[in-house]
Tab-separated table of C-alpha atoms in Angstrom:
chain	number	residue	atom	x	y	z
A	1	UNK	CA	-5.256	-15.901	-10.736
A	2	UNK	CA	-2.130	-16.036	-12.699
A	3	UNK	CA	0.869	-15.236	-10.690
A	4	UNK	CA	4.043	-13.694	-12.072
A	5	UNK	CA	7.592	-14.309	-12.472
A	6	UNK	CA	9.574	-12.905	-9.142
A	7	UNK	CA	12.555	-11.986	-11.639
A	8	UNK	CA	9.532	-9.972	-13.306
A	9	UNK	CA	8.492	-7.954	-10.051
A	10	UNK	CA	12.790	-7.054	-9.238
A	11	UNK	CA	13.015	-3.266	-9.543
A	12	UNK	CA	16.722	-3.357	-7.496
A	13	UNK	CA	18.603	-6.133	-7.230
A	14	UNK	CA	22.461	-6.401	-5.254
A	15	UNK	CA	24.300	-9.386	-3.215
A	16	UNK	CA	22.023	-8.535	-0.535
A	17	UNK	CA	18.841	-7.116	-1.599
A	18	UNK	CA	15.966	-7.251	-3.580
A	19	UNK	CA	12.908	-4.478	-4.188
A	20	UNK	CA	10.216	-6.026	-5.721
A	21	UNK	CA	6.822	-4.264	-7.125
A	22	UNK	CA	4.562	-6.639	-4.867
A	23	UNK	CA	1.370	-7.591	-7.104
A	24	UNK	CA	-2.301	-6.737	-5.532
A	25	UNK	CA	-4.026	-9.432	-3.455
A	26	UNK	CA	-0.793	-11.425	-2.930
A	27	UNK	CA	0.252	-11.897	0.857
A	28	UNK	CA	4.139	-10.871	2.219
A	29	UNK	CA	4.287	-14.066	4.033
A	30	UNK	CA	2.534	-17.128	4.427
A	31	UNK	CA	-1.086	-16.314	6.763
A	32	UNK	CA	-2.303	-19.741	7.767
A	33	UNK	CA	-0.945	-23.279	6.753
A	34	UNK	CA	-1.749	-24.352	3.446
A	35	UNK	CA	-0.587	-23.870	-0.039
A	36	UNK	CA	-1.446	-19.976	-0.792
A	37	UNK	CA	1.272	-18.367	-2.704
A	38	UNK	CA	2.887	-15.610	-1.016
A	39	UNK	CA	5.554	-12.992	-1.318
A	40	UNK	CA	8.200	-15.081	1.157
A	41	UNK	CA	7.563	-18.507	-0.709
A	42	UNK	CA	8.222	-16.915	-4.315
A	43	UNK	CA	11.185	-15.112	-3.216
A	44	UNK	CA	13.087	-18.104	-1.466
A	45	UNK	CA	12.200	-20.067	-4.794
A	46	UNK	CA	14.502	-17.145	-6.292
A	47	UNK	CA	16.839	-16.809	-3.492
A	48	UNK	CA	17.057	-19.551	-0.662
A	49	UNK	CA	17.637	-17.819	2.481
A	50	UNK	CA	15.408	-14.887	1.505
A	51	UNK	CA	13.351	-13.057	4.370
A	52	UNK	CA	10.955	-10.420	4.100
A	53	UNK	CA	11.934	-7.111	6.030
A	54	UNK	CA	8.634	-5.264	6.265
A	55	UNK	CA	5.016	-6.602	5.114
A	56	UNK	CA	2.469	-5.001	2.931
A	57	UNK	CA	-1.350	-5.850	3.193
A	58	UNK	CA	-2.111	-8.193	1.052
A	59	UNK	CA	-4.747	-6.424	-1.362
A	60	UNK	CA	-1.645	-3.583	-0.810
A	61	UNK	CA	0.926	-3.139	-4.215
A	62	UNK	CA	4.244	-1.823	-4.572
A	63	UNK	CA	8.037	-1.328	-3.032
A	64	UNK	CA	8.517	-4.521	-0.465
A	65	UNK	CA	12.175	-4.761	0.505
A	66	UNK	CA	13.657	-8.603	0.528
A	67	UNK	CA	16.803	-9.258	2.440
A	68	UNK	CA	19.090	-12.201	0.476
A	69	UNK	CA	20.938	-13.018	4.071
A	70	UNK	CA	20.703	-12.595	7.850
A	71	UNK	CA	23.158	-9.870	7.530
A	72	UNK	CA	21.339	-7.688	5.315
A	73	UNK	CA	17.931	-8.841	7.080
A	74	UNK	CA	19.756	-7.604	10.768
A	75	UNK	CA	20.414	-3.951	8.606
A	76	UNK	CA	17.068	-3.290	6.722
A	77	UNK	CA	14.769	-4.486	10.106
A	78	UNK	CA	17.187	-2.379	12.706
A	79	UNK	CA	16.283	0.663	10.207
A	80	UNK	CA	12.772	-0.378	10.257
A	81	UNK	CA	12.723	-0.021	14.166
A	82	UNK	CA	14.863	3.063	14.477
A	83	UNK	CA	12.209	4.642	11.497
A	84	UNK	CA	14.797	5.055	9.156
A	85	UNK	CA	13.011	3.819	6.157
A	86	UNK	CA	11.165	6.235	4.243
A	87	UNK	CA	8.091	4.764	3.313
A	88	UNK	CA	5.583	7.367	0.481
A	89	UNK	CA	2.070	5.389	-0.633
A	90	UNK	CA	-0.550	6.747	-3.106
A	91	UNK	CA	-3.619	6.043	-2.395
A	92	UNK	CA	-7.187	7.337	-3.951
A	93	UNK	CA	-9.981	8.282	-1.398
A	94	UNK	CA	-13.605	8.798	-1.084
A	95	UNK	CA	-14.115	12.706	-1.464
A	96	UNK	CA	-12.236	15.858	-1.889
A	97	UNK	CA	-9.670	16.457	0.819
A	98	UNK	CA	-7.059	19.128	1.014
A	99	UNK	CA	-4.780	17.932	2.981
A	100	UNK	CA	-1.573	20.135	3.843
A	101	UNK	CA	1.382	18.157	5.702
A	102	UNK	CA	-1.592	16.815	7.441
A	103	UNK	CA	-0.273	14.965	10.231
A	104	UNK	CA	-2.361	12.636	12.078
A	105	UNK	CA	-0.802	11.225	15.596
A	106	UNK	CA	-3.701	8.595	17.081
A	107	UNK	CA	-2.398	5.420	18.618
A	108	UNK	CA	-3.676	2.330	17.210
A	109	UNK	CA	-4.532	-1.212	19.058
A	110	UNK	CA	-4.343	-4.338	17.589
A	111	UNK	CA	-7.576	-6.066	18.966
A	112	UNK	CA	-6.373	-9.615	16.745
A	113	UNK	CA	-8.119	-11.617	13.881
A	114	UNK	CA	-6.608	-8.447	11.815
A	115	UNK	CA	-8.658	-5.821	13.033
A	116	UNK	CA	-7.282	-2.734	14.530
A	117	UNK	CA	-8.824	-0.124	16.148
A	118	UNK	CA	-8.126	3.564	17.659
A	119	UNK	CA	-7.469	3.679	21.721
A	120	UNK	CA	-5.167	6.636	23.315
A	121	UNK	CA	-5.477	4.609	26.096
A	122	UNK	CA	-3.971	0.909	25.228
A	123	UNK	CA	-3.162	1.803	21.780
A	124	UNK	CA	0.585	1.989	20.277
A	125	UNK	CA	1.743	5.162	18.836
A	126	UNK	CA	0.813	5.988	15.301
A	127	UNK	CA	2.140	8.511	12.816
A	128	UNK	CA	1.233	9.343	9.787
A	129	UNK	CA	1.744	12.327	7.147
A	130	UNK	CA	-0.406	13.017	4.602
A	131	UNK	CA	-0.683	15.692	1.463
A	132	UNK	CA	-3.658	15.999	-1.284
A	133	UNK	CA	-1.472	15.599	-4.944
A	134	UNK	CA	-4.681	16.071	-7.048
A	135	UNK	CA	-8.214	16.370	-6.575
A	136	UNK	CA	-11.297	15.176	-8.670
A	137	UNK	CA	-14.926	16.366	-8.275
A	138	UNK	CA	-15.256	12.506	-5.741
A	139	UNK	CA	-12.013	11.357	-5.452
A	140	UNK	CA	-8.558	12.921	-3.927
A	141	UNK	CA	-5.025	11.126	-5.158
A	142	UNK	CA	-3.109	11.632	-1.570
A	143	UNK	CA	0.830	11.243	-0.363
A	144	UNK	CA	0.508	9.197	2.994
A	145	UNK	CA	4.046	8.751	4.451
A	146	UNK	CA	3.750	6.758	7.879
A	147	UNK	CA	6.379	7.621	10.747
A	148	UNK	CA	5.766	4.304	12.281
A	149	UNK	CA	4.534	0.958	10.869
A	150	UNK	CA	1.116	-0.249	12.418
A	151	UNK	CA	-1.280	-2.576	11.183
A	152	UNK	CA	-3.338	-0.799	8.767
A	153	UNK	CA	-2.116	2.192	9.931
A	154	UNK	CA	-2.797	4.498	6.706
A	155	UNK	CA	-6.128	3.036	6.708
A	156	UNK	CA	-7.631	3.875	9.540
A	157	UNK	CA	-6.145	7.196	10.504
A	158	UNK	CA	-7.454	8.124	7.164
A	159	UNK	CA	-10.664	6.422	7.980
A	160	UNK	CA	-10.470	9.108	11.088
A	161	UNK	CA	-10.835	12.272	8.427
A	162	UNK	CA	-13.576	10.696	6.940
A	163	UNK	CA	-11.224	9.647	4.145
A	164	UNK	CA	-11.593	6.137	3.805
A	165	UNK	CA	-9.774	4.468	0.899
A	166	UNK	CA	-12.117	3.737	-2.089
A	167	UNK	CA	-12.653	0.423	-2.069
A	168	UNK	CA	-11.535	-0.109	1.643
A	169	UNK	CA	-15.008	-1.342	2.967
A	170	UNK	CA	-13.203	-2.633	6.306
A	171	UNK	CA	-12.945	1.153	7.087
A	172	UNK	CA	-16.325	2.390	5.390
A	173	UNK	CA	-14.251	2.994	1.598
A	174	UNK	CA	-17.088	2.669	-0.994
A	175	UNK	CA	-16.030	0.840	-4.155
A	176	UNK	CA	-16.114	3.128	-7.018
A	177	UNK	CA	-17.980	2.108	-10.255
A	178	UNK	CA	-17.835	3.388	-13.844
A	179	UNK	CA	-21.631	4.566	-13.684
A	180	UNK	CA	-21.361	7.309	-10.769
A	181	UNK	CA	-18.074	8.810	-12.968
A	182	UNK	CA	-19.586	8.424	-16.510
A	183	UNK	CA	-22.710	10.211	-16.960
A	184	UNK	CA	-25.369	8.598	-19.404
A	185	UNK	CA	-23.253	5.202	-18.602
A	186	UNK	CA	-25.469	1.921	-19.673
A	187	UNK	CA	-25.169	-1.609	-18.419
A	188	UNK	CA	-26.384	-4.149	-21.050
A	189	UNK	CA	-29.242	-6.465	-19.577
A	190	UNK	CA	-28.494	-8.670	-16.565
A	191	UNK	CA	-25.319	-7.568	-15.856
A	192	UNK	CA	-23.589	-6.712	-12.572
A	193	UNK	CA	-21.539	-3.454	-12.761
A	194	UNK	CA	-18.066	-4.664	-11.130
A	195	UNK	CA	-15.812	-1.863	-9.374
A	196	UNK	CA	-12.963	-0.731	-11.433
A	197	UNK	CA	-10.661	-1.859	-9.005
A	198	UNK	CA	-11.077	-4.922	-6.971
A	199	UNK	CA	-9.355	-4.028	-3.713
A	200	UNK	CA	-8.611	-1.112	-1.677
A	201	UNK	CA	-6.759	1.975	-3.604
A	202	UNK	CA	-3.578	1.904	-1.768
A	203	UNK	CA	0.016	1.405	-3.793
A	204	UNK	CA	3.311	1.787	-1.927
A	205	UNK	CA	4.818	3.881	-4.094
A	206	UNK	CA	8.616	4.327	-3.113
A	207	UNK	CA	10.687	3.504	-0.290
A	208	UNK	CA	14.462	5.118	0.603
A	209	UNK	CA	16.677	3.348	3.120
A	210	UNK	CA	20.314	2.563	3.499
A	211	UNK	CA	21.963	-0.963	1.452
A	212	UNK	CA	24.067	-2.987	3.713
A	213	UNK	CA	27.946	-0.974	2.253
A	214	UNK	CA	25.721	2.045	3.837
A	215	UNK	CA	25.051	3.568	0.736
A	216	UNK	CA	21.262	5.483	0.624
A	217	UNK	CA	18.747	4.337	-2.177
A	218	UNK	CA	15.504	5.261	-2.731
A	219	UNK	CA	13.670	2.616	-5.021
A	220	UNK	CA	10.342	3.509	-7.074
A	221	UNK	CA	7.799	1.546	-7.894
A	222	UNK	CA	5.373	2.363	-10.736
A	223	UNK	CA	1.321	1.790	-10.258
A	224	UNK	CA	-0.247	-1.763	-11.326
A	225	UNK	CA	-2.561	-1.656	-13.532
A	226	UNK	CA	-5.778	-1.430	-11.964
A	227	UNK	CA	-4.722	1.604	-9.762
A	228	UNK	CA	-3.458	3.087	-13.369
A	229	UNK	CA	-6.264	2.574	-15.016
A	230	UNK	CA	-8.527	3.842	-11.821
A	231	UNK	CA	-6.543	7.476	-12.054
A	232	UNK	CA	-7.165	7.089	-16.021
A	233	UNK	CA	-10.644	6.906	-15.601
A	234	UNK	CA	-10.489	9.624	-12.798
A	235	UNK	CA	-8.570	12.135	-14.958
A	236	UNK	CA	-11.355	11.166	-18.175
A	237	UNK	CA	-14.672	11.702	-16.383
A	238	UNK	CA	-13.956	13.460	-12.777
A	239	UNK	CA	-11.589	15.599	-13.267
């Protein structure tokens, strides 16, 4: 896998912060010893005392917030914990789903080895928002915007509306393939249809908080280019 230039990924840069687009199947910070690249190693190559405020799944793209000194790191994480930061994602799921200001309130527990799971009993509180922005005849683009910041959070409360994320096979997501979109689609002899996107279909799409002079921003960041060409391919032969 070829990884990019951090200056490549900046979408807002100041003397204290830094909003990059974080690339698909990349981690926010390093998982286990050893040399995998990761979001925190590439950003103090850039800038040395750089710490990463929030974290993003690592098959997760888009808006990750990077703090250039303890000061700014102290401002972005105590607006993290007060839920401050307006977080929207995009993400594509399995089915047609109108969702209305859904809002979904089911505490999640962190059972380790990165699985969570639902439990009102032991589990932390969980909030999530969700709205339908365009439905196909199998697929529904959706606006999740999470109150509070869980481990896979958007994932399994929409894994609760039977609205898994394509792709998401932890939380029963199919993959979604060319052939059940394109009618009359052929695959030449002995070969393996792949998915048209390789991970789960969730982008963090923009994020709003407050820079360390107090000043509000809310930074975008556009779709990578398999989750681009998935909605392509939605709004060609599903629409």
């Amino acid at each position: 896998m070829k990884f990019p230039k951090f200056a490549d990924l900046i979408l807002f840069e100041d003397d204290d912060i830094i909003v990059v687009n974080k690339p698909p199947f990349i981690s926010s910070l390093d998982e286990r010893e050893g040399g995998e690249i990761n979001m925190l190693r590439l950003a103090k190559q850039y800038s040395e005392d750089a710490q990463i405020c929030h974290r993003l799944d690592k098959e997760t793209s888009g808006a990750l917030i990077i703090a250039k000194n303890p000061e700014a790191y102290r401002a972005v994480s105590m607006q993290f914990e007060r839920r401050k930061v307006k977080k929207v994602y995009h993400a594509v799921i399995d089915g047609t789903h109108v969702f209305e200001e859904l809002f979904i309130d089911l505490p999640i527990l962190n059972v380790g080895k990165g699985n969570v799971t639902i439990s009102r009993q032991e589990g932390k509180r969980a909030e999530t928002w969700f709205q339908s922005l365009k439905y196909y005849k199998h697929y529904t683009l959706v606006e999740c915007r999470p109150v509070t910041g869980r481990m896979h959070q958007i994932r399994i409360h929409l894994a609760t509306q039977r609205a898994s994320i394509a792709g998401d096979e932890m939380y029963k997501g199919q993959p979604v393939f060319l052939s059940k979109l394109k009618r009359k689609y052929q695959l030449g002899k002995d070969q393996e249809e792949l998915p048209i996107m390789k991970r789960f279909a969730l982008h963090a799409y923009e994020v709003t908080f407050k820079l360390v002079n107090d000043q509000e921003v809310t930074i975008h960041a556009p779709y990578p280019k398999d989750f681009e060409t998935l909605l392509k391919l939605l709004d060609k032969f599903d629409s």
